[in-house]
PDB file of C-alpha atoms in Angstrom:
ATOM      1  CA  PRO A 258     -48.471 -48.125  61.705  1.00 68.00           C
ATOM      2  CA  TRP A 259     -47.105 -45.296  58.951  1.00 74.00           C
ATOM      3  CA  ALA A 260     -46.598 -46.251  55.466  1.00 81.00           C
ATOM      4  CA  LEU A 261     -43.640 -45.571  52.992  1.00 77.00           C
ATOM      5  CA  PRO A 262     -44.098 -45.862  49.392  1.00 81.00           C
ATOM      6  CA  LEU A 263     -41.236 -46.879  47.183  1.00 79.00           C
ATOM      7  CA  TYR A 264     -40.200 -46.185  43.492  1.00 79.00           C
ATOM      8  CA  ASP A 265     -39.594 -49.806  43.170  1.00 82.00           C
ATOM      9  CA  GLY A 266     -43.896 -50.247  43.203  1.00 83.00           C
ATOM     10  CA  SER A 267     -43.925 -51.024  46.648  1.00 84.00           C
ATOM     11  CA  ILE A 268     -44.963 -50.164  49.833  1.00 83.00           C
ATOM     12  CA  ARG A 269     -43.561 -50.813  53.604  1.00 81.00           C
ATOM     13  CA  LEU A 270     -45.918 -50.473  56.739  1.00 80.00           C
ATOM     14  CA  PHE A 271     -44.262 -49.593  59.859  1.00 77.00           C
ATOM     15  CA  ASP A 272     -44.890 -50.093  63.614  1.00 74.00           C
ATOM     16  CA  THR A 273     -43.921 -46.308  64.974  1.00 70.00           C
ATOM     17  CA  ALA A 274     -41.614 -47.724  67.550  1.00 68.00           C
ATOM     18  CA  PRO A 275     -39.641 -49.397  66.554  1.00 64.00           C
ATOM     19  CA  ALA A 276     -38.787 -48.328  63.093  1.00 65.00           C
ATOM     20  CA  SER A 277     -38.814 -51.096  61.248  1.00 66.00           C
ATOM     21  CA  PRO A 278     -40.767 -52.985  58.652  1.00 70.00           C
ATOM     22  CA  LYS A 279     -44.076 -54.527  59.439  1.00 74.00           C
ATOM     23  CA  ARG A 280     -45.250 -55.290  56.322  1.00 82.00           C
ATOM     24  CA  GLU A 281     -44.611 -54.807  52.220  1.00 85.00           C
ATOM     25  CA  PHE A 282     -47.635 -54.285  50.169  1.00 88.00           C
ATOM     26  CA  ILE A 283     -47.208 -55.497  46.361  1.00 89.00           C
ATOM     27  CA  GLY A 284     -49.101 -54.415  43.528  1.00 88.00           C
ATOM     28  CA  HIS A 285     -48.087 -51.131  41.882  1.00 91.00           C
ATOM     29  CA  THR A 286     -45.819 -51.900  38.314  1.00 91.00           C
ATOM     30  CA  SER A 287     -43.634 -48.759  39.178  1.00 92.00           C
ATOM     31  CA  GLY A 288     -42.609 -45.874  41.588  1.00 91.00           C
ATOM     32  CA  VAL A 289     -45.647 -45.267  44.190  1.00 92.00           C
ATOM     33  CA  TYR A 290     -45.316 -41.347  44.757  1.00 94.00           C
ATOM     34  CA  THR A 291     -48.477 -40.883  47.708  1.00 94.00           C
ATOM     35  CA  VAL A 292     -50.293 -42.666  50.550  1.00 93.00           C
ATOM     36  CA  ALA A 293     -52.950 -41.431  52.107  1.00 94.00           C
ATOM     37  CA  VAL A 294     -53.742 -43.571  55.492  1.00 90.00           C
ATOM     38  CA  ALA A 295     -57.191 -44.382  56.421  1.00 89.00           C
ATOM     39  CA  PRO A 296     -57.866 -42.462  60.406  1.00 84.00           C
ATOM     40  CA  ASP A 297     -58.367 -45.499  61.907  1.00 86.00           C
ATOM     41  CA  GLY A 298     -55.035 -47.434  60.106  1.00 85.00           C
ATOM     42  CA  THR A 299     -56.800 -50.122  59.017  1.00 88.00           C
ATOM     43  CA  HIS A 300     -56.657 -48.884  55.448  1.00 91.00           C
ATOM     44  CA  PHE A 301     -55.078 -47.512  53.149  1.00 92.00           C
ATOM     45  CA  TRP A 302     -54.804 -45.692  49.393  1.00 94.00           C
ATOM     46  CA  SER A 303     -51.437 -45.320  46.789  1.00 95.00           C
ATOM     47  CA  GLY A 304     -50.851 -43.813  43.525  1.00 95.00           C
ATOM     48  CA  GLY A 305     -48.163 -43.119  41.570  1.00 94.00           C
ATOM     49  CA  TYR A 306     -46.269 -43.637  38.274  1.00 93.00           C
ATOM     50  CA  ASP A 307     -48.123 -46.182  36.727  1.00 94.00           C
ATOM     51  CA  ARG A 308     -51.220 -44.323  36.761  1.00 94.00           C
ATOM     52  CA  THR A 309     -53.615 -46.128  39.138  1.00 93.00           C
ATOM     53  CA  LEU A 310     -55.158 -45.345  42.510  1.00 93.00           C
ATOM     54  CA  ARG A 311     -55.206 -48.350  44.690  1.00 93.00           C
ATOM     55  CA  TYR A 312     -57.066 -49.406  48.030  1.00 92.00           C
ATOM     56  CA  TRP A 313     -55.736 -51.452  50.761  1.00 91.00           C
ATOM     57  CA  SER A 314     -56.477 -53.130  54.099  1.00 90.00           C
ATOM     58  CA  ILE A 315     -53.535 -53.760  56.274  1.00 87.00           C
ATOM     59  CA  ASP A 316     -54.634 -56.707  56.832  1.00 86.00           C
ATOM     60  CA  SER A 317     -54.736 -57.592  52.713  1.00 82.00           C
ATOM     61  CA  SER A 318     -52.046 -59.499  50.651  1.00 75.00           C
ATOM     62  CA  GLY A 319     -52.985 -57.470  47.033  1.00 83.00           C
ATOM     63  CA  PRO A 320     -54.951 -54.270  46.642  1.00 85.00           C
ATOM     64  CA  ILE A 321     -58.783 -54.502  47.547  1.00 86.00           C
ATOM     65  CA  THR A 322     -59.766 -52.249  44.548  1.00 85.00           C
ATOM     66  CA  GLU A 323     -57.916 -50.446  41.739  1.00 87.00           C
ATOM     67  CA  PHE A 324     -58.887 -47.726  39.756  1.00 89.00           C
ATOM     68  CA  LYS A 325     -56.954 -46.785  36.198  1.00 87.00           C
ATOM     69  CA  GLY A 326     -58.086 -43.434  34.812  1.00 83.00           C
ATOM     70  CA  HIS A 327     -55.612 -40.513  34.831  1.00 90.00           C
ATOM     71  CA  SER A 328     -53.200 -40.433  31.749  1.00 91.00           C
ATOM     72  CA  GLN A 329     -50.515 -40.218  33.987  1.00 95.00           C
ATOM     73  CA  SER A 330     -48.779 -40.347  37.727  1.00 96.00           C
ATOM     74  CA  ILE A 331     -51.321 -39.565  40.345  1.00 96.00           C
ATOM     75  CA  ASN A 332     -48.906 -37.161  42.885  1.00 97.00           C
ATOM     76  CA  ASP A 333     -50.967 -37.003  46.038  1.00 97.00           C
ATOM     77  CA  ILE A 334     -54.191 -38.358  47.562  1.00 97.00           C
ATOM     78  CA  ALA A 335     -56.757 -36.755  49.792  1.00 97.00           C
ATOM     79  CA  ILE A 336     -59.337 -38.679  52.286  1.00 96.00           C
ATOM     80  CA  HIS A 337     -62.193 -38.430  53.929  1.00 95.00           C
ATOM     81  CA  ALA A 338     -65.187 -39.717  55.195  1.00 90.00           C
ATOM     82  CA  ASP A 339     -66.226 -41.193  52.009  1.00 91.00           C
ATOM     83  CA  LYS A 340     -64.019 -39.558  49.824  1.00 94.00           C
ATOM     84  CA  VAL A 341     -61.082 -39.880  48.039  1.00 95.00           C
ATOM     85  CA  ALA A 342     -59.248 -37.114  45.951  1.00 96.00           C
ATOM     86  CA  THR A 343     -56.575 -37.211  43.968  1.00 97.00           C
ATOM     87  CA  ALA A 344     -53.912 -35.248  42.243  1.00 97.00           C
ATOM     88  CA  SER A 345     -51.865 -35.851  38.832  1.00 97.00           C
ATOM     89  CA  ASP A 346     -49.765 -35.222  36.571  1.00 96.00           C
ATOM     90  CA  ASP A 347     -52.008 -35.050  33.824  1.00 96.00           C
ATOM     91  CA  ARG A 348     -53.611 -31.451  35.231  1.00 95.00           C
ATOM     92  CA  MET A 349     -56.033 -33.097  36.794  1.00 95.00           C
ATOM     93  CA  VAL A 350     -58.303 -33.483  40.162  1.00 96.00           C
ATOM     94  CA  ARG A 351     -60.264 -36.233  40.547  1.00 94.00           C
ATOM     95  CA  LEU A 352     -62.730 -36.822  43.344  1.00 95.00           C
ATOM     96  CA  PHE A 353     -64.417 -39.933  44.294  1.00 92.00           C
ATOM     97  CA  ARG A 354     -67.100 -41.518  46.625  1.00 91.00           C
ATOM     98  CA  PHE A 355     -65.870 -44.585  47.776  1.00 89.00           C
ATOM     99  CA  ASP A 356     -68.689 -46.793  49.769  1.00 85.00           C
ATOM    100  CA  GLY A 357     -66.779 -49.574  51.250  1.00 78.00           C
ATOM    101  CA  THR A 358     -65.833 -51.835  47.941  1.00 74.00           C
ATOM    102  CA  ALA A 359     -66.582 -49.497  45.102  1.00 75.00           C
ATOM    103  CA  LEU A 360     -65.512 -45.903  43.340  1.00 81.00           C
ATOM    104  CA  GLY A 361     -68.591 -44.275  42.620  1.00 86.00           C
ATOM    105  CA  GLU A 362     -67.906 -42.402  39.203  1.00 88.00           C
ATOM    106  CA  PRO A 363     -65.148 -38.843  39.241  1.00 90.00           C
ATOM    107  CA  ILE A 364     -66.169 -35.500  39.747  1.00 92.00           C
ATOM    108  CA  GLU A 365     -63.462 -33.492  37.548  1.00 93.00           C
ATOM    109  CA  PHE A 366     -61.913 -30.838  38.646  1.00 95.00           C
ATOM    110  CA  GLU A 367     -60.639 -28.597  35.315  1.00 94.00           C
ATOM    111  CA  GLY A 368     -58.368 -25.454  35.365  1.00 93.00           C
ATOM    112  CA  HIS A 369     -54.831 -26.381  35.994  1.00 95.00           C
ATOM    113  CA  TYR A 370     -52.559 -25.879  32.870  1.00 94.00           C
ATOM    114  CA  LYS A 371     -49.426 -27.903  34.849  1.00 95.00           C
ATOM    115  CA  GLN A 372     -48.991 -30.929  36.537  1.00 97.00           C
ATOM    116  CA  VAL A 373     -50.984 -30.865  40.080  1.00 97.00           C
ATOM    117  CA  THR A 374     -48.814 -31.748  42.735  1.00 96.00           C
ATOM    118  CA  ALA A 375     -50.831 -31.455  45.873  1.00 96.00           C
ATOM    119  CA  VAL A 376     -54.522 -31.915  47.403  1.00 97.00           C
ATOM    120  CA  ALA A 377     -55.966 -31.600  50.600  1.00 96.00           C
ATOM    121  CA  PHE A 378     -59.715 -31.065  51.843  1.00 96.00           C
ATOM    122  CA  SER A 379     -61.218 -28.708  54.378  1.00 93.00           C
ATOM    123  CA  ALA A 380     -61.798 -29.805  57.882  1.00 92.00           C
ATOM    124  CA  ASP A 381     -65.591 -30.157  56.669  1.00 94.00           C
ATOM    125  CA  ALA A 382     -64.866 -31.653  53.153  1.00 94.00           C
ATOM    126  CA  LYS A 383     -67.277 -29.286  51.162  1.00 95.00           C
ATOM    127  CA  THR A 384     -64.150 -27.258  50.047  1.00 94.00           C
ATOM    128  CA  LEU A 385     -61.159 -29.451  48.311  1.00 96.00           C
ATOM    129  CA  TYR A 386     -57.669 -27.343  47.447  1.00 95.00           C
ATOM    130  CA  SER A 387     -55.349 -28.256  44.969  1.00 96.00           C
ATOM    131  CA  GLY A 388     -52.040 -26.889  44.171  1.00 94.00           C
ATOM    132  CA  ALA A 389     -49.620 -27.706  40.895  1.00 94.00           C
ATOM    133  CA  ARG A 390     -46.713 -26.416  39.264  1.00 94.00           C
ATOM    134  CA  ASP A 391     -48.427 -23.797  37.443  1.00 92.00           C
ATOM    135  CA  GLU A 392     -47.434 -21.853  41.080  1.00 89.00           C
ATOM    136  CA  THR A 393     -51.466 -21.768  41.626  1.00 90.00           C
ATOM    137  CA  VAL A 394     -53.391 -23.224  44.861  1.00 91.00           C
ATOM    138  CA  ARG A 395     -56.857 -23.496  43.900  1.00 93.00           C
ATOM    139  CA  ILE A 396     -60.507 -23.618  45.658  1.00 93.00           C
ATOM    140  CA  TRP A 397     -63.276 -25.626  44.532  1.00 96.00           C
ATOM    141  CA  ASP A 398     -66.505 -26.921  45.389  1.00 96.00           C
ATOM    142  CA  ALA A 399     -65.715 -30.101  46.302  1.00 95.00           C
ATOM    143  CA  ALA A 400     -69.844 -31.001  45.268  1.00 94.00           C
ATOM    144  CA  THR A 401     -70.053 -29.870  42.018  1.00 94.00           C
ATOM    145  CA  GLY A 402     -66.227 -29.024  40.849  1.00 94.00           C
ATOM    146  CA  ARG A 403     -66.937 -25.009  40.615  1.00 95.00           C
ATOM    147  CA  LEU A 404     -63.699 -23.045  41.536  1.00 95.00           C
ATOM    148  CA  ILE A 405     -64.606 -20.954  44.110  1.00 94.00           C
ATOM    149  CA  ALA A 406     -60.887 -19.037  44.131  1.00 91.00           C
ATOM    150  CA  GLN A 407     -57.231 -19.547  43.054  1.00 90.00           C
ATOM    151  CA  THR A 408     -53.688 -17.205  43.996  1.00 86.00           C
ATOM    152  CA  PRO A 409     -52.225 -15.348  41.248  1.00 76.00           C
ATOM    153  CA  ASP A 410     -49.421 -16.609  39.315  1.00 64.00           C
ATOM    154  CA  LYS A 411     -45.980 -16.999  40.140  1.00 70.00           C
ATOM    155  CA  THR A 412     -46.261 -18.068  43.838  1.00 74.00           C
ATOM    156  CA  GLY A 413     -43.876 -21.110  43.538  1.00 82.00           C
ATOM    157  CA  ARG A 414     -44.622 -24.658  41.860  1.00 88.00           C
ATOM    158  CA  VAL A 415     -46.678 -25.873  45.108  1.00 89.00           C
ATOM    159  CA  HIS A 416     -45.666 -29.241  46.462  1.00 89.00           C
ATOM    160  CA  THR A 417     -47.490 -29.865  49.429  1.00 88.00           C
ATOM    161  CA  LEU A 418     -50.456 -28.600  50.789  1.00 91.00           C
ATOM    162  CA  VAL A 419     -51.731 -28.886  54.514  1.00 89.00           C
ATOM    163  CA  VAL A 420     -55.289 -28.063  56.457  1.00 89.00           C
ATOM    164  CA  HIS A 421     -55.422 -27.458  60.001  1.00 84.00           C
ATOM    165  CA  ASP A 422     -57.727 -25.797  61.950  1.00 82.00           C
ATOM    166  CA  GLY A 423     -59.561 -24.140  58.907  1.00 82.00           C
ATOM    167  CA  LEU A 424     -55.825 -23.057  58.384  1.00 84.00           C
ATOM    168  CA  LEU A 425     -54.317 -23.864  54.601  1.00 85.00           C
ATOM    169  CA  SER A 426     -50.734 -23.663  54.239  1.00 82.00           C
ATOM    170  CA  SER A 427     -49.001 -24.575  51.182  1.00 82.00           C
ATOM    171  CA  GLY A 428     -44.824 -25.731  50.795  1.00 83.00           C
ATOM    172  CA  SER A 429     -43.414 -24.083  47.313  1.00 82.00           C
ATOM    173  CA  ASP A 430     -39.985 -23.560  45.958  1.00 79.00           C
ATOM    174  CA  SER A 431     -41.016 -19.962  45.194  1.00 67.00           C
ATOM    175  CA  TRP A 432     -37.701 -17.482  45.514  1.00 57.00           C
ATOM    176  CA  ALA A 433     -40.411 -14.268  45.102  1.00 56.00           C
ATOM    177  CA  GLU A 434     -42.051 -12.297  48.220  1.00 51.00           C
ATOM    178  CA  VAL A 435     -44.946 -13.196  48.317  1.00 49.00           C
ATOM    179  CA  PRO A 436     -48.030 -11.751  50.484  1.00 48.00           C
ATOM    180  CA  ILE A 437     -48.834 -13.849  54.266  1.00 47.00           C
ATOM    181  CA  ALA A 438     -52.537 -13.214  52.833  1.00 48.00           C
ATOM    182  CA  VAL A 439     -51.832 -15.205  48.944  1.00 48.00           C
ATOM    183  CA  ARG A 440     -50.072 -18.277  51.004  1.00 47.00           C
ATOM    184  CA  TYR A 441     -52.743 -18.887  53.070  1.00 50.00           C
ATOM    185  CA  PHE A 442     -56.569 -18.765  53.214  1.00 50.00           C
ATOM    186  CA  ARG A 443     -59.078 -18.998  55.616  1.00 49.00           C
ATOM    187  CA  ARG A 444     -62.772 -20.317  55.233  1.00 48.00           C
ATOM    188  CA  PRO A 445     -65.031 -18.374  57.009  1.00 46.00           C
TER     189      PRO A 445
END
C-alpha cells in the first residue's frame, strides 16, 4: 500500500493495483504534508500544518499516539527502526526514540536559520541528514545532535533528501552550478 497526504487533514491509503483508495485516516486538523510508512507496511507516521506528529496503524480508526512540540509545520519525517526524525518550519530537526507506544524526549538539532524541509537517516541510523531553505544540507551525529559537516551556502533551497547505498542525494531549486562533491556525501 501507499499513502497520500492531503491538505484537508486526511490521509488516503491506496492499494498498488488498482490505484483506488483503500482507506481514509482522519485526525489532523489541517493539511498533511508528509507521511512515512514503516518498512513492514503496518504502521505510518504523518505530519503537517497543524504542527503534530501522529503515529497510525493501518488497522486503526485514529492515531495511536501524537506529539505536539514543533511551533510550526512539520515538512518531512524519516523513520529507522525505533527512531523518528522530523523537519519543521520552526528551523528545528527533532529525533525521537519510539518504544512502540510512546515517544521519548527528543534530541534537538539546531543550526538551520530557515525552514527545514527534508530529513533522512544513513543506513545504520548513526547519521542524520537535514536540508533547508537556508540552502544547506547538514550532516549530524544522530546520537548527540552534534553537527559533523554542512554544504556551503547557495546550493539551492533543499526540497528532498534520499539515501541509497551510502550515497546522499538532494533535490533543490538552485540555478547555480554546484560541484557534484557538494551535492552528494558518501560516509566513509
